[in-house]
Every structure is written in structure tokens, then in C-alpha cells.
Coordinates of C-alpha atoms and ligand atoms in Angstrom, one line a residue:
M1 CA 0.0 0.0 0.0
V2 CA 1.4 3.4 -1.0
R3 CA 0.9 6.6 0.8
R4 CA 0.2 9.6 -1.5
A5 CA -0.3 13.3 -1.0
V6 CA -3.8 14.1 -2.4
I7 CA -4.9 17.6 -3.3
V8 CA -8.2 17.9 -1.4
G9 CA -8.9 21.7 -2.0
C10 CA -7.8 24.7 -3.9
G11 CA -8.3 28.5 -3.4
S12 CA -7.0 31.7 -4.8
Y13 CA -7.1 35.5 -4.4
L14 CA -6.5 38.4 -6.8
P15 CA -6.2 42.0 -5.8
A16 CA -9.2 44.1 -6.9
R17 CA -7.4 46.6 -9.1
V18 CA -7.2 45.6 -12.8
V19 CA -4.5 47.4 -14.8
T20 CA -5.0 47.0 -18.6
N21 CA -2.3 47.3 -21.2
A22 CA -3.9 50.6 -22.4
E23 CA -3.6 52.0 -18.8
L24 CA 0.0 51.0 -18.7
A25 CA 0.7 52.6 -22.0
S26 CA -0.4 55.9 -20.6
T27 CA 2.8 56.0 -18.3
V28 CA 5.1 53.5 -20.0
D29 CA 6.5 53.7 -23.6
T30 CA 4.6 50.6 -24.8
S31 CA 1.4 49.6 -26.5
D32 CA -1.5 47.1 -26.0
E33 CA -0.6 45.6 -29.4
W34 CA 3.1 44.9 -28.5
I35 CA 2.3 43.4 -25.1
R36 CA -0.5 41.1 -26.5
E37 CA 1.6 40.0 -29.5
R38 CA 4.8 39.3 -27.6
S39 CA 3.4 37.8 -24.3
G40 CA -0.4 37.2 -24.7
I41 CA -1.0 39.5 -21.7
A42 CA -4.1 41.8 -21.8
E43 CA -4.3 42.9 -18.1
R44 CA -2.9 42.2 -14.7
R45 CA -4.0 42.7 -11.0
I46 CA -2.0 45.1 -8.8
A47 CA -2.1 45.0 -5.0
A48 CA -3.5 48.0 -3.2
D49 CA -1.2 50.3 -1.2
G50 CA -0.5 48.4 2.0
E51 CA -1.8 45.1 0.7
T52 CA 1.0 42.6 1.3
T53 CA 2.0 39.2 0.1
S54 CA 0.7 37.7 3.3
D55 CA -2.7 39.4 2.9
L56 CA -3.0 37.7 -0.5
A57 CA -1.7 34.4 0.8
I58 CA -4.1 34.4 3.8
A59 CA -7.1 35.0 1.5
A60 CA -6.1 32.2 -0.9
A61 CA -5.4 29.9 2.0
R62 CA -8.8 30.5 3.6
A63 CA -10.5 29.8 0.3
A64 CA -8.5 26.5 0.0
L65 CA -9.3 25.4 3.6
N66 CA -13.0 26.2 3.1
G67 CA -13.1 24.2 -0.1
S68 CA -11.4 21.2 1.5
G69 CA -13.3 21.2 4.8
V70 CA -9.9 21.1 6.7
E71 CA -9.7 23.1 9.9
P72 CA -6.6 25.3 10.3
A73 CA -5.8 23.5 13.6
A74 CA -5.5 20.2 11.6
L75 CA -2.6 21.5 9.6
D76 CA 0.8 20.0 10.2
L77 CA 2.7 22.0 7.6
I78 CA 2.5 25.3 5.8
V79 CA 4.9 25.8 2.8
L80 CA 4.7 29.2 1.2
A81 CA 6.4 29.9 -2.1
T82 CA 7.3 33.6 -2.7
A83 CA 10.1 35.8 -4.0
T84 CA 8.4 38.9 -2.6
P85 CA 8.0 38.2 1.2
D86 CA 6.5 40.8 3.5
N87 CA 9.8 41.1 5.3
T88 CA 13.3 39.7 5.0
F89 CA 12.4 37.6 8.0
P90 CA 10.4 36.0 9.6
A91 CA 9.0 33.8 6.9
T92 CA 5.7 35.0 5.4
A93 CA 4.4 31.5 6.1
A94 CA 4.7 32.2 9.8
K95 CA 2.5 35.3 9.4
V96 CA 0.0 33.3 7.5
Q97 CA 0.0 30.5 10.1
A98 CA -0.7 33.0 12.9
A99 CA -3.6 34.6 10.9
L100 CA -5.2 31.3 10.2
G101 CA -5.0 30.1 13.8
A102 CA -2.7 27.1 13.0
A103 CA 0.0 27.9 15.7
G104 CA 2.4 25.1 16.4
C105 CA 2.7 23.5 13.0
I106 CA 5.7 23.6 10.7
A107 CA 5.8 26.8 8.6
F108 CA 8.4 28.1 6.2
D109 CA 9.0 29.8 2.9
V110 CA 10.4 28.4 -0.3
Q111 CA 12.3 30.6 -2.7
A112 CA 12.5 29.3 -6.2
V113 CA 10.9 32.4 -7.9
C114 CA 8.5 31.3 -10.8
T115 CA 9.2 27.6 -10.0
G116 CA 8.4 28.3 -6.3
F117 CA 5.0 26.5 -6.3
V118 CA 6.4 23.4 -7.9
Y119 CA 9.3 23.4 -5.4
A120 CA 6.8 23.9 -2.5
L121 CA 4.5 21.2 -3.7
A122 CA 7.4 18.8 -4.0
T123 CA 8.6 19.7 -0.5
A124 CA 5.2 19.1 1.0
N125 CA 4.8 15.9 -0.9
A126 CA 8.1 14.7 0.7
F127 CA 6.8 15.4 4.2
L128 CA 3.5 13.7 3.5
S129 CA 4.7 10.6 1.7
S130 CA 7.4 10.0 4.3
G131 CA 4.9 10.2 7.1
Q132 CA 6.4 13.4 8.7
A133 CA 3.1 15.2 8.2
R134 CA -0.5 14.3 7.4
T135 CA -2.1 17.6 6.3
A136 CA -0.4 20.4 4.5
L137 CA -1.2 23.8 3.1
V138 CA 0.9 24.9 0.1
I139 CA 0.7 28.5 -1.1
G140 CA 2.2 30.5 -3.9
A141 CA 1.8 34.3 -3.3
E142 CA 3.5 37.3 -4.8
T143 CA 3.4 41.1 -5.1
F144 CA 5.8 41.4 -8.0
S145 CA 4.5 45.0 -8.6
R146 CA 6.7 46.0 -5.6
I147 CA 10.0 44.8 -7.3
L148 CA 9.4 46.2 -10.8
D149 CA 11.3 49.0 -12.3
W150 CA 8.4 50.9 -13.9
R151 CA 10.9 52.7 -16.2
D152 CA 12.0 49.4 -17.8
R153 CA 9.3 48.6 -20.4
G154 CA 11.0 45.2 -21.1
T155 CA 9.9 43.9 -17.7
C156 CA 7.3 46.0 -16.0
V157 CA 4.5 45.1 -18.5
L158 CA 4.9 41.4 -17.9
F159 CA 4.1 40.8 -14.2
G160 CA 1.1 40.9 -11.8
D161 CA 0.1 40.2 -8.2
G162 CA -1.9 37.3 -6.8
A163 CA -2.0 34.1 -4.7
G164 CA -3.2 30.5 -4.9
A165 CA -3.2 27.7 -2.5
V166 CA -3.9 24.0 -2.2
V167 CA -4.6 21.7 0.8
L168 CA -3.0 18.3 0.7
R169 CA -3.8 15.2 2.8
A170 CA -1.8 12.0 3.0
E171 CA -3.9 9.0 2.0
E172 CA -3.0 5.4 2.2
G173 CA -4.3 2.7 -0.2
G174 CA -2.5 3.6 -3.4
R175 CA -1.4 0.8 -5.7
G176 CA 1.8 2.5 -6.5
D177 CA 1.0 3.1 -10.1
K178 CA -0.3 5.9 -12.3
S179 CA -3.9 5.0 -11.5
D180 CA -3.4 6.3 -7.9
R181 CA -5.0 9.5 -6.7
G182 CA -2.6 12.1 -5.5
I183 CA 0.9 13.3 -6.4
L184 CA 2.5 10.7 -8.7
S185 CA 5.9 12.4 -9.3
T186 CA 7.9 15.5 -8.6
H187 CA 11.1 16.6 -10.5
L188 CA 13.1 19.6 -9.5
H189 CA 16.2 21.2 -11.1
A190 CA 18.4 24.3 -10.8
D191 CA 21.3 25.8 -12.6
G192 CA 22.8 28.8 -10.8
R193 CA 25.2 29.7 -13.7
H194 CA 22.4 31.8 -15.3
Y195 CA 22.0 34.2 -12.4
D196 CA 22.5 37.3 -14.5
L197 CA 19.7 36.5 -17.0
L198 CA 17.0 36.9 -14.4
Y199 CA 17.6 38.4 -10.9
V200 CA 16.8 41.2 -8.5
D201 CA 19.6 43.8 -8.2
G202 CA 19.2 44.2 -4.4
G203 CA 19.0 42.3 -1.2
P204 CA 19.8 42.5 2.5
S205 CA 23.3 41.2 2.3
S206 CA 24.5 42.7 -1.0
T207 CA 23.0 46.2 -1.2
Q208 CA 20.7 46.6 1.9
T209 CA 17.9 47.5 -0.5
T210 CA 15.1 45.5 -1.9
G211 CA 16.2 46.1 -5.5
T212 CA 14.2 45.6 -8.8
L213 CA 13.8 42.8 -11.3
R214 CA 16.3 42.6 -14.2
M215 CA 15.7 40.2 -17.1
Q216 CA 17.3 39.5 -20.4
G217 CA 13.9 38.4 -21.8
R218 CA 15.0 36.9 -25.1
E219 CA 17.6 34.7 -23.4
V220 CA 15.2 33.6 -20.7
F221 CA 12.7 32.7 -23.3
R222 CA 15.2 30.5 -25.1
H223 CA 16.0 28.6 -21.9
A224 CA 12.4 28.4 -20.8
V225 CA 11.3 26.6 -24.0
S226 CA 14.0 24.0 -23.8
K227 CA 13.9 23.4 -20.0
L228 CA 10.1 23.1 -19.9
S229 CA 10.1 20.6 -22.8
E230 CA 12.8 18.6 -20.9
A231 CA 10.8 18.8 -17.7
V232 CA 7.6 17.5 -19.3
E233 CA 9.4 14.7 -21.1
E234 CA 11.1 13.7 -17.8
A235 CA 7.7 13.5 -15.9
L236 CA 6.1 11.5 -18.7
A237 CA 9.0 9.0 -18.9
A238 CA 9.2 8.6 -15.1
N239 CA 5.5 7.6 -15.1
D240 CA 5.7 5.5 -18.2
M241 CA 3.1 7.6 -19.8
S242 CA 2.4 9.4 -23.1
A243 CA 1.2 13.0 -23.4
N244 CA -2.2 12.0 -24.7
E245 CA -2.9 10.4 -21.3
L246 CA -2.8 13.8 -19.7
D247 CA -6.1 15.5 -19.0
W248 CA -4.6 18.9 -18.3
L249 CA -1.4 20.9 -18.5
V250 CA -1.3 23.6 -15.9
P251 CA 1.9 25.5 -16.8
H252 CA 3.6 28.5 -15.1
Q253 CA 2.1 31.5 -16.9
A254 CA 4.9 33.7 -18.1
N255 CA 4.2 34.0 -21.8
R256 CA 1.5 32.6 -24.1
R257 CA 4.1 31.8 -26.7
I258 CA 6.1 29.6 -24.3
I259 CA 2.9 27.8 -23.1
E260 CA 1.8 27.2 -26.7
G261 CA 5.3 26.0 -27.7
T262 CA 5.4 23.5 -24.9
A263 CA 1.9 22.2 -25.7
R264 CA 2.8 21.9 -29.4
K265 CA 5.9 19.8 -28.6
L266 CA 3.6 17.5 -26.6
N267 CA 1.0 17.4 -29.3
L268 CA -1.5 18.5 -26.7
P269 CA -4.6 20.3 -28.0
A270 CA -5.0 23.8 -26.8
E271 CA -8.3 22.8 -25.0
K272 CA -6.2 20.7 -22.6
V273 CA -4.0 23.7 -21.5
V274 CA -5.1 26.0 -18.7
V275 CA -4.2 29.6 -19.6
T276 CA -4.6 32.6 -17.4
V277 CA -1.6 34.7 -18.5
D278 CA -4.0 37.0 -20.6
R279 CA -5.8 38.2 -17.4
H280 CA -3.2 37.6 -14.6
A281 CA 0.1 38.2 -16.4
N282 CA 3.1 36.5 -14.8
T283 CA 2.4 36.2 -11.0
S284 CA 5.6 34.1 -10.5
A285 CA 5.0 31.4 -7.7
A286 CA 1.3 32.2 -7.7
S287 CA 0.6 31.5 -11.3
I288 CA 0.1 27.7 -11.2
P289 CA -2.2 27.6 -8.2
L290 CA -4.2 30.5 -9.6
A291 CA -4.7 28.7 -12.9
L292 CA -5.4 25.4 -11.1
D293 CA -8.0 26.9 -8.9
E294 CA -9.7 28.6 -11.8
A295 CA -9.9 25.3 -13.7
V296 CA -11.2 23.4 -10.7
R297 CA -13.8 26.0 -9.9
D298 CA -15.2 26.2 -13.4
G299 CA -15.4 22.4 -13.6
R300 CA -12.7 21.7 -16.2
I301 CA -10.5 19.7 -13.7
R302 CA -12.5 16.9 -12.1
P303 CA -11.8 14.0 -9.8
G304 CA -9.8 11.4 -11.5
H305 CA -8.1 13.8 -14.0
L306 CA -4.4 13.6 -14.5
V307 CA -2.8 17.1 -14.3
L308 CA 0.8 18.1 -15.1
M309 CA 2.1 21.3 -13.6
E310 CA 5.4 22.7 -14.8
G311 CA 7.4 25.9 -14.3
M312 CA 10.7 27.6 -14.9
G313 CA 12.1 30.8 -13.4
G314 CA 15.0 32.7 -11.9
G315 CA 17.9 30.7 -10.6
F316 CA 17.4 29.2 -13.1
T317 CA 15.0 26.7 -11.5
W318 CA 12.6 24.4 -13.2
G319 CA 10.5 21.3 -12.6
S320 CA 7.2 19.5 -12.7
V321 CA 4.6 17.9 -10.5
L322 CA 2.2 15.2 -11.9
A323 CA -0.9 14.6 -9.9
R324 CA -4.2 12.8 -10.2
F325 CA -7.2 14.6 -8.8
Ligands
UT7_401 O1 8.7 33.7 -15.3 C1 10.1 33.7 -15.5 C2 10.4 33.4 -16.8 N1 10.3 34.6 -17.6 C3 9.9 34.4 -18.9 O2 9.7 33.3 -19.3 C4 10.0 35.6 -19.8 C5 10.7 35.2 -21.1 N2 10.8 36.2 -22.1 C6 9.7 36.7 -22.8 O3 8.6 36.4 -22.5 C7 10.0 37.6 -24.0 O4 11.3 37.5 -24.3 C8 9.5 39.0 -23.8 C9 8.0 39.1 -23.8 C10 10.1 39.6 -22.5 C11 10.0 39.9 -24.9 O5 9.7 39.4 -26.2 P1 10.7 39.4 -27.3 O6 10.0 38.9 -28.5 O7 11.8 38.5 -26.8 O8 11.2 40.9 -27.5 P2 12.6 41.5 -27.2 O9 13.0 41.6 -25.8 O10 13.6 40.9 -28.1 O11 12.4 43.0 -27.7 C12 12.0 43.3 -29.1 C13 11.8 44.8 -29.3 C14 13.0 45.6 -28.8 O12 13.1 46.6 -29.7 P3 14.3 46.6 -30.9 O13 15.6 46.5 -30.1 O14 13.9 45.4 -31.7 O15 14.1 47.9 -31.6 C15 12.5 46.1 -27.5 O16 13.2 47.4 -27.2 O17 10.7 45.2 -28.5 C16 11.1 46.4 -27.7 N3 10.3 46.3 -26.4 C17 9.1 46.9 -26.3 N4 8.3 47.6 -27.1 C18 7.1 48.0 -26.7 C19 10.6 45.7 -25.3 N5 9.7 45.9 -24.4 C20 8.7 46.6 -25.0 C21 7.4 47.1 -24.6 N6 6.7 47.8 -25.5 N7 6.9 46.8 -23.3

């Protein structure tokens, strides 16, 4: 009998303020046409003054807990993926824990930028499948608007704010094959040699400032397409599976062209790919759980469905999680 981490609830939260490309073009030297054509983005959400990453995370976490019927006191573990924490320390996860009323359980942040949610899910899965925890909350939450250089049109038009969360419960009884419910595989990678292609030019130890995001977009694009294809092939091979067995691809939402390129390589029809980048832009660690929650809530992802999540981001980091709902 195999013990698996099963996703038993999802939730998400988006700040109220919608900023369209046209609105951005009134202050940045850009156009709706350029942004849509190059990235597929039409609008993004921006956090209100004073609204922090933990505020977004708490709202998403409450929605996920409500949907799963799990009480905060039953949580053994909270893993929060973010590159935009409220403070340098303590972990934003600890703030979320206190607000939810889950004091005493394990709570920490994971920092893998846009691959953060994949890293956090893989971490929670390791705790649950090894018996170190039974019930976990995994959150991806970001306020990237706070680390953008609004004079750099090559980056500031691409990102947005938001949060998504899932509740996981360890369940015994799996057969140990791909028919099991729950997380079937996780694969994580990093290559720190590409630091200068995507980074924030500040931090407590280097500059004593927060810094702003710097990206060589075209180079990152090239790496993203190849790393994501490798990640998807690795997950399929590890599960002795072909792409047509997948019900849904829920990719990190950075650029519509990257998402479509990955789907094309897999021969996956567009109808099997969950896309939110048009409305959310790139919300880094929050993008996958936001997309997942949307597709679960609108009835696309249903119990029994096989869902592949994949992402790539600063570090570089990249990876995948395959799960049966
Ligand atoms: O989530 C983490 C991973 N991040 C990503 O995956 C992002 C990966 N990269 C990308 O998505 C794309 O590279 C971008 C959307 C960032 C850019 O698309 P691109 O087709 O690679 O454009 P480019 O950077 O090569 O720029 C093309 C032109 C340049 O002008 P010239 O030099 O050809 O005259 C830029 O100056 O577009 C210009 N440009 C803009 N024009 C209008 C750059 N940004 C803008 C802008 N509005 N916002």
C-alpha cells in the first residue's frame, strides 16, 4: 500500500485593481498591441497600497481550507512559495500561520521564484509521503509589482500580483502506479550559472535595499522553451506515460508563446491547457495555483483527472509535478 499526498482543496485570491495594457501605455513607452503580441497579456492585477503578500496568501489559504473542509488547527505543515516576502524575516508562512490560527505546525517559505509553487508542492509531498506530516497547506503568493522598475518597459508590463493555495492530505491505499489518486511524481532542477539573466539587483546582504527585477527576456525565453520541454518529457518518462494520457497541462504563466510552444511539442490540443496569462500576467509562484483553482472551480479539472504542472524561473530553477485529482 502506497501513501500519497492528495490535493483535497484549492483556493485563490486576486487584488481588486485591474490594470489594462492601455492604462500602462499611458505611463510606459509601450502599446497594447506589443504586449499582447509578444506575451499574450491583456491585463494584470496590482495589489493596493499596504496590501502585502501575506494578505494575498491568507485570503487564498482561507479559500482553499474552506473548499477542503480542513480546519486550520488540523494543519501539520505550511509551505509558502514567494520571492516577494513581506519582510526579510520571519518567513511569510509564519505570518499566514498566525492569521489562520494554526500555531504550532511547521511553517516556512520556499524561494524558487517562478518555480516556487512546484518546489513547495514537491517539498510538502516529501513530508506527507514519508509520514512526517499528514495535512499540508501549500501557497504561492506574490506582489511582484513591488519589485518592478516601472521605467523598464521590457519587464514592467509582464508581471502581476496574486496568490493561490492547495490543501494536501496523506492518504494510504494507493497501488503504486499511475492510477493512484494524489501526487505521482515530482522533479526539481536548478542551474545557478544563469544568475545574471533573471535576478533582482538588491537584497539585505548585498545592497541593503530591496532592488528591482532585471531580465534578459529573449535569453530567458530560449532557456524556458528547452527546460520546460525537458521537464515535461522527464515527468512522462518517469510515469511510463504518453502525453495523450494527460487531461490537463497547468503551466507556469509567463508568456502565451512559451505555453503554446510546450503544448505543441507535446502534441497537446489547446483545449487541454489552462491559460490565465492573458488576465493575470506573470504572477511568479502564484501563477500555477491561480490557474489550477480557476480550472477546478469552473469544472474543467474533475476528480480522476491527470494534471501536469510545470514551471521555470529565476535561478534558473525548473521542474514539474504530476498529480491525479
Ligand atoms: O517567469 C520567469 C520566466 N520569464 C519568462 O519566461 C519571460 C521570457 N521572455 C519573454 O517572455 C519575452 O522575451 C519578452 C516578452 C520579455 C520579450 O519578447 P521578445 O520577442 O523576446 O522581445 P525583445 O525583448 O527581443 O524586444 C523586441 C523589441 C525591442 O526593440 P528593438 O531592439 O527590436 O528595436 C525592445 O526594445 O521590443 C522592444 N520592447 C518593447 N516595445 C514596446 C521591449 N519591451 C517593450 C514594450 N513595449 N513593453
